[in-house]
């Protein structure tokens, strides 16, 4: 019964002092609106993710498209494809912090990955900046997933080749492309 008495007493005080009632209701609303305005921005929908440049020198774009797609799904980075940028220009943009990182896809990357050869992506970043520290693990994760997808596609093609065989090289390549997209 003591709890009911205390609640009754507090309600009576609120009803007697209308100023306290207003502050009890209005102040949380005012503070919510104020902090929403201050920290919420203007609601312009501007993409605030870190920009990562992707320079693709690979003529077969199967893994390059997958790389861009995986990076695009990230909440931290936004990939931008650059066709004619050189390694020196990419390094300068990373140093000037116009890019958080730059990824250079070497020529023959997809073919080498599907053949089981090791051809690594070239990543340019400054590990001393917040952007570089944020982009590094994400890029490593995406590169690892791409390597796993290529390995899975190659294993699938080898298994199919030993079981049924391919009619010719274009059929094998079509199977590899399909297996890579599924992986």
PDB file of N, CA and C in Angstrom, residues 50-55 63 66-68 70-72 74-80 94 99-105 109 120-127 129-148:
ATOM      1  N   UNK A  50      33.243   6.643 -46.866  1.00  0.00           N
ATOM      2  CA  UNK A  50      34.586   6.934 -47.362  1.00  0.00           C
ATOM      3  C   UNK A  50      34.701   6.507 -48.822  1.00  0.00           C
ATOM      4  N   UNK A  51      35.349   7.321 -49.628  1.00  0.00           N
ATOM      5  CA  UNK A  51      35.500   7.019 -51.044  1.00  0.00           C
ATOM      6  C   UNK A  51      36.737   6.150 -51.255  1.00  0.00           C
ATOM      7  N   UNK A  52      36.537   5.022 -51.937  1.00  0.00           N
ATOM      8  CA  UNK A  52      37.626   4.123 -52.300  1.00  0.00           C
ATOM      9  C   UNK A  52      37.660   4.046 -53.823  1.00  0.00           C
ATOM     10  N   UNK A  53      38.789   4.422 -54.398  1.00  0.00           N
ATOM     11  CA  UNK A  53      38.935   4.372 -55.848  1.00  0.00           C
ATOM     12  C   UNK A  53      39.267   2.959 -56.312  1.00  0.00           C
ATOM     13  N   UNK A  54      38.638   2.537 -57.393  1.00  0.00           N
ATOM     14  CA  UNK A  54      38.895   1.215 -57.966  1.00  0.00           C
ATOM     15  C   UNK A  54      39.361   1.423 -59.400  1.00  0.00           C
ATOM     16  N   UNK A  55      40.587   0.990 -59.666  1.00  0.00           N
ATOM     17  CA  UNK A  55      41.177   1.111 -60.989  1.00  0.00           C
ATOM     18  C   UNK A  55      41.284  -0.292 -61.556  1.00  0.00           C
ATOM     19  N   UNK A  63      35.424 -10.767 -61.673  1.00  0.00           N
ATOM     20  CA  UNK A  63      35.779 -10.481 -60.280  1.00  0.00           C
ATOM     21  C   UNK A  63      35.769  -8.980 -59.992  1.00  0.00           C
ATOM     22  N   UNK A  66      32.284  -8.099 -59.115  1.00  0.00           N
ATOM     23  CA  UNK A  66      32.000  -8.612 -57.771  1.00  0.00           C
ATOM     24  C   UNK A  66      32.659  -7.728 -56.715  1.00  0.00           C
ATOM     25  N   UNK A  67      33.875  -7.261 -56.986  1.00  0.00           N
ATOM     26  CA  UNK A  67      34.575  -6.370 -56.060  1.00  0.00           C
ATOM     27  C   UNK A  67      33.781  -5.082 -55.853  1.00  0.00           C
ATOM     28  N   UNK A  68      33.354  -4.463 -56.945  1.00  0.00           N
ATOM     29  CA  UNK A  68      32.569  -3.232 -56.831  1.00  0.00           C
ATOM     30  C   UNK A  68      31.250  -3.471 -56.106  1.00  0.00           C
ATOM     31  N   UNK A  70      30.540  -5.825 -53.858  1.00  0.00           N
ATOM     32  CA  UNK A  70      30.765  -6.065 -52.426  1.00  0.00           C
ATOM     33  C   UNK A  70      31.099  -4.768 -51.695  1.00  0.00           C
ATOM     34  N   UNK A  71      31.908  -3.919 -52.322  1.00  0.00           N
ATOM     35  CA  UNK A  71      32.247  -2.654 -51.684  1.00  0.00           C
ATOM     36  C   UNK A  71      31.034  -1.733 -51.600  1.00  0.00           C
ATOM     37  N   UNK A  72      30.184  -1.780 -52.609  1.00  0.00           N
ATOM     38  CA  UNK A  72      28.990  -0.941 -52.620  1.00  0.00           C
ATOM     39  C   UNK A  72      28.033  -1.313 -51.485  1.00  0.00           C
ATOM     40  N   UNK A  74      28.815  -2.083 -48.557  1.00  0.00           N
ATOM     41  CA  UNK A  74      29.387  -1.684 -47.279  1.00  0.00           C
ATOM     42  C   UNK A  74      28.745  -0.404 -46.760  1.00  0.00           C
ATOM     43  N   UNK A  75      28.656  -0.313 -45.451  1.00  0.00           N
ATOM     44  CA  UNK A  75      28.166   0.904 -44.816  1.00  0.00           C
ATOM     45  C   UNK A  75      29.294   1.903 -44.590  1.00  0.00           C
ATOM     46  N   UNK A  76      30.549   1.461 -44.764  1.00  0.00           N
ATOM     47  CA  UNK A  76      31.686   2.313 -44.448  1.00  0.00           C
ATOM     48  C   UNK A  76      32.340   2.948 -45.669  1.00  0.00           C
ATOM     49  N   UNK A  77      32.360   2.247 -46.796  1.00  0.00           N
ATOM     50  CA  UNK A  77      33.050   2.774 -47.973  1.00  0.00           C
ATOM     51  C   UNK A  77      32.127   2.822 -49.186  1.00  0.00           C
ATOM     52  N   UNK A  78      32.467   3.720 -50.092  1.00  0.00           N
ATOM     53  CA  UNK A  78      31.742   3.866 -51.356  1.00  0.00           C
ATOM     54  C   UNK A  78      32.760   3.775 -52.479  1.00  0.00           C
ATOM     55  N   UNK A  79      32.656   2.745 -53.330  1.00  0.00           N
ATOM     56  CA  UNK A  79      33.639   2.617 -54.415  1.00  0.00           C
ATOM     57  C   UNK A  79      33.333   3.571 -55.565  1.00  0.00           C
ATOM     58  N   UNK A  80      34.395   4.073 -56.162  1.00  0.00           N
ATOM     59  CA  UNK A  80      34.278   4.871 -57.376  1.00  0.00           C
ATOM     60  C   UNK A  80      35.256   4.299 -58.384  1.00  0.00           C
ATOM     61  N   UNK A  94      45.269   9.516 -52.395  1.00  0.00           N
ATOM     62  CA  UNK A  94      45.225   8.914 -51.051  1.00  0.00           C
ATOM     63  C   UNK A  94      46.017   9.785 -50.084  1.00  0.00           C
ATOM     64  N   UNK A  99      40.863  10.287 -51.345  1.00  0.00           N
ATOM     65  CA  UNK A  99      40.418   8.890 -51.337  1.00  0.00           C
ATOM     66  C   UNK A  99      40.893   8.257 -50.044  1.00  0.00           C
ATOM     67  N   UNK A 100      40.058   7.428 -49.447  1.00  0.00           N
ATOM     68  CA  UNK A 100      40.488   6.694 -48.251  1.00  0.00           C
ATOM     69  C   UNK A 100      41.484   5.609 -48.643  1.00  0.00           C
ATOM     70  N   UNK A 101      41.282   5.046 -49.832  1.00  0.00           N
ATOM     71  CA  UNK A 101      42.168   4.004 -50.352  1.00  0.00           C
ATOM     72  C   UNK A 101      41.941   3.898 -51.847  1.00  0.00           C
ATOM     73  N   UNK A 102      42.859   3.223 -52.510  1.00  0.00           N
ATOM     74  CA  UNK A 102      42.710   2.933 -53.937  1.00  0.00           C
ATOM     75  C   UNK A 102      43.037   1.456 -54.137  1.00  0.00           C
ATOM     76  N   UNK A 103      42.223   0.797 -54.933  1.00  0.00           N
ATOM     77  CA  UNK A 103      42.438  -0.619 -55.241  1.00  0.00           C
ATOM     78  C   UNK A 103      42.713  -0.714 -56.729  1.00  0.00           C
ATOM     79  N   UNK A 104      43.837  -1.328 -57.070  1.00  0.00           N
ATOM     80  CA  UNK A 104      44.191  -1.522 -58.473  1.00  0.00           C
ATOM     81  C   UNK A 104      44.049  -3.004 -58.777  1.00  0.00           C
ATOM     82  N   UNK A 105      43.141  -3.307 -59.707  1.00  0.00           N
ATOM     83  CA  UNK A 105      42.925  -4.685 -60.140  1.00  0.00           C
ATOM     84  C   UNK A 105      43.881  -4.933 -61.312  1.00  0.00           C
ATOM     85  N   UNK A 109      43.673 -10.590 -63.582  1.00  0.00           N
ATOM     86  CA  UNK A 109      43.337 -10.967 -62.213  1.00  0.00           C
ATOM     87  C   UNK A 109      42.301 -12.092 -62.165  1.00  0.00           C
ATOM     88  N   UNK A 120      47.645 -10.770 -56.654  1.00  0.00           N
ATOM     89  CA  UNK A 120      46.978  -9.982 -55.612  1.00  0.00           C
ATOM     90  C   UNK A 120      46.504  -8.634 -56.129  1.00  0.00           C
ATOM     91  N   UNK A 121      45.461  -8.137 -55.495  1.00  0.00           N
ATOM     92  CA  UNK A 121      45.018  -6.770 -55.725  1.00  0.00           C
ATOM     93  C   UNK A 121      46.062  -5.837 -55.128  1.00  0.00           C
ATOM     94  N   UNK A 122      46.300  -4.719 -55.786  1.00  0.00           N
ATOM     95  CA  UNK A 122      47.211  -3.726 -55.230  1.00  0.00           C
ATOM     96  C   UNK A 122      46.362  -2.701 -54.480  1.00  0.00           C
ATOM     97  N   UNK A 123      46.677  -2.490 -53.220  1.00  0.00           N
ATOM     98  CA  UNK A 123      45.907  -1.562 -52.383  1.00  0.00           C
ATOM     99  C   UNK A 123      46.831  -0.441 -51.932  1.00  0.00           C
ATOM    100  N   UNK A 124      46.382   0.783 -52.166  1.00  0.00           N
ATOM    101  CA  UNK A 124      47.116   1.962 -51.733  1.00  0.00           C
ATOM    102  C   UNK A 124      46.281   2.637 -50.654  1.00  0.00           C
ATOM    103  N   UNK A 125      46.858   2.770 -49.460  1.00  0.00           N
ATOM    104  CA  UNK A 125      46.175   3.477 -48.383  1.00  0.00           C
ATOM    105  C   UNK A 125      47.186   3.990 -47.387  1.00  0.00           C
ATOM    106  N   UNK A 126      46.774   4.928 -46.591  1.00  0.00           N
ATOM    107  CA  UNK A 126      47.609   5.469 -45.528  1.00  0.00           C
ATOM    108  C   UNK A 126      47.068   4.929 -44.210  1.00  0.00           C
ATOM    109  N   UNK A 127      47.812   4.012 -43.622  1.00  0.00           N
ATOM    110  CA  UNK A 127      47.357   3.362 -42.389  1.00  0.00           C
ATOM    111  C   UNK A 127      47.358   4.303 -41.194  1.00  0.00           C
ATOM    112  N   UNK A 129      45.876   7.245 -41.222  1.00  0.00           N
ATOM    113  CA  UNK A 129      44.648   8.058 -41.237  1.00  0.00           C
ATOM    114  C   UNK A 129      43.461   7.208 -40.799  1.00  0.00           C
ATOM    115  N   UNK A 130      42.445   7.880 -40.344  1.00  0.00           N
ATOM    116  CA  UNK A 130      41.225   7.165 -39.924  1.00  0.00           C
ATOM    117  C   UNK A 130      40.587   6.457 -41.111  1.00  0.00           C
ATOM    118  N   UNK A 131      40.601   7.100 -42.278  1.00  0.00           N
ATOM    119  CA  UNK A 131      40.032   6.479 -43.473  1.00  0.00           C
ATOM    120  C   UNK A 131      40.773   5.217 -43.866  1.00  0.00           C
ATOM    121  N   UNK A 132      42.089   5.263 -43.804  1.00  0.00           N
ATOM    122  CA  UNK A 132      42.890   4.086 -44.128  1.00  0.00           C
ATOM    123  C   UNK A 132      42.672   2.955 -43.137  1.00  0.00           C
ATOM    124  N   UNK A 133      42.574   3.302 -41.862  1.00  0.00           N
ATOM    125  CA  UNK A 133      42.346   2.284 -40.835  1.00  0.00           C
ATOM    126  C   UNK A 133      40.961   1.664 -40.972  1.00  0.00           C
ATOM    127  N   UNK A 134      39.996   2.429 -41.440  1.00  0.00           N
ATOM    128  CA  UNK A 134      38.650   1.910 -41.641  1.00  0.00           C
ATOM    129  C   UNK A 134      38.575   1.052 -42.893  1.00  0.00           C
ATOM    130  N   UNK A 135      39.226   1.503 -43.958  1.00  0.00           N
ATOM    131  CA  UNK A 135      39.139   0.806 -45.246  1.00  0.00           C
ATOM    132  C   UNK A 135      39.940  -0.493 -45.279  1.00  0.00           C
ATOM    133  N   UNK A 136      41.071  -0.556 -44.583  1.00  0.00           N
ATOM    134  CA  UNK A 136      41.959  -1.721 -44.661  1.00  0.00           C
ATOM    135  C   UNK A 136      41.256  -3.046 -44.344  1.00  0.00           C
ATOM    136  N   UNK A 137      40.624  -3.218 -43.181  1.00  0.00           N
ATOM    137  CA  UNK A 137      40.009  -4.523 -42.901  1.00  0.00           C
ATOM    138  C   UNK A 137      38.866  -4.860 -43.853  1.00  0.00           C
ATOM    139  N   UNK A 138      38.149  -3.834 -44.295  1.00  0.00           N
ATOM    140  CA  UNK A 138      37.052  -4.078 -45.227  1.00  0.00           C
ATOM    141  C   UNK A 138      37.585  -4.584 -46.569  1.00  0.00           C
ATOM    142  N   UNK A 139      38.637  -3.954 -47.069  1.00  0.00           N
ATOM    143  CA  UNK A 139      39.238  -4.375 -48.342  1.00  0.00           C
ATOM    144  C   UNK A 139      39.826  -5.776 -48.206  1.00  0.00           C
ATOM    145  N   UNK A 140      40.475  -6.063 -47.088  1.00  0.00           N
ATOM    146  CA  UNK A 140      41.019  -7.407 -46.862  1.00  0.00           C
ATOM    147  C   UNK A 140      39.908  -8.445 -46.855  1.00  0.00           C
ATOM    148  N   UNK A 141      38.801  -8.119 -46.230  1.00  0.00           N
ATOM    149  CA  UNK A 141      37.672  -9.037 -46.174  1.00  0.00           C
ATOM    150  C   UNK A 141      37.099  -9.296 -47.562  1.00  0.00           C
ATOM    151  N   UNK A 142      36.928  -8.237 -48.337  1.00  0.00           N
ATOM    152  CA  UNK A 142      36.386  -8.378 -49.695  1.00  0.00           C
ATOM    153  C   UNK A 142      37.343  -9.173 -50.567  1.00  0.00           C
ATOM    154  N   UNK A 143      38.643  -8.910 -50.474  1.00  0.00           N
ATOM    155  CA  UNK A 143      39.632  -9.653 -51.267  1.00  0.00           C
ATOM    156  C   UNK A 143      39.621 -11.132 -50.890  1.00  0.00           C
ATOM    157  N   UNK A 144      39.473 -11.407 -49.615  1.00  0.00           N
ATOM    158  CA  UNK A 144      39.412 -12.801 -49.156  1.00  0.00           C
ATOM    159  C   UNK A 144      38.163 -13.493 -49.690  1.00  0.00           C
ATOM    160  N   UNK A 145      37.042 -12.788 -49.665  1.00  0.00           N
ATOM    161  CA  UNK A 145      35.800 -13.364 -50.200  1.00  0.00           C
ATOM    162  C   UNK A 145      35.908 -13.603 -51.704  1.00  0.00           C
ATOM    163  N   UNK A 146      36.556 -12.678 -52.428  1.00  0.00           N
ATOM    164  CA  UNK A 146      36.748 -12.876 -53.864  1.00  0.00           C
ATOM    165  C   UNK A 146      37.620 -14.097 -54.131  1.00  0.00           C
ATOM    166  N   UNK A 147      38.693 -14.244 -53.353  1.00  0.00           N
ATOM    167  CA  UNK A 147      39.567 -15.410 -53.499  1.00  0.00           C
ATOM    168  C   UNK A 147      38.812 -16.699 -53.214  1.00  0.00           C
ATOM    169  N   UNK A 148      37.972 -16.678 -52.203  1.00  0.00           N
ATOM    170  CA  UNK A 148      37.168 -17.860 -51.877  1.00  0.00           C
ATOM    171  C   UNK A 148      36.167 -18.195 -52.967  1.00  0.00           C
TER     172      UNK A 148
END
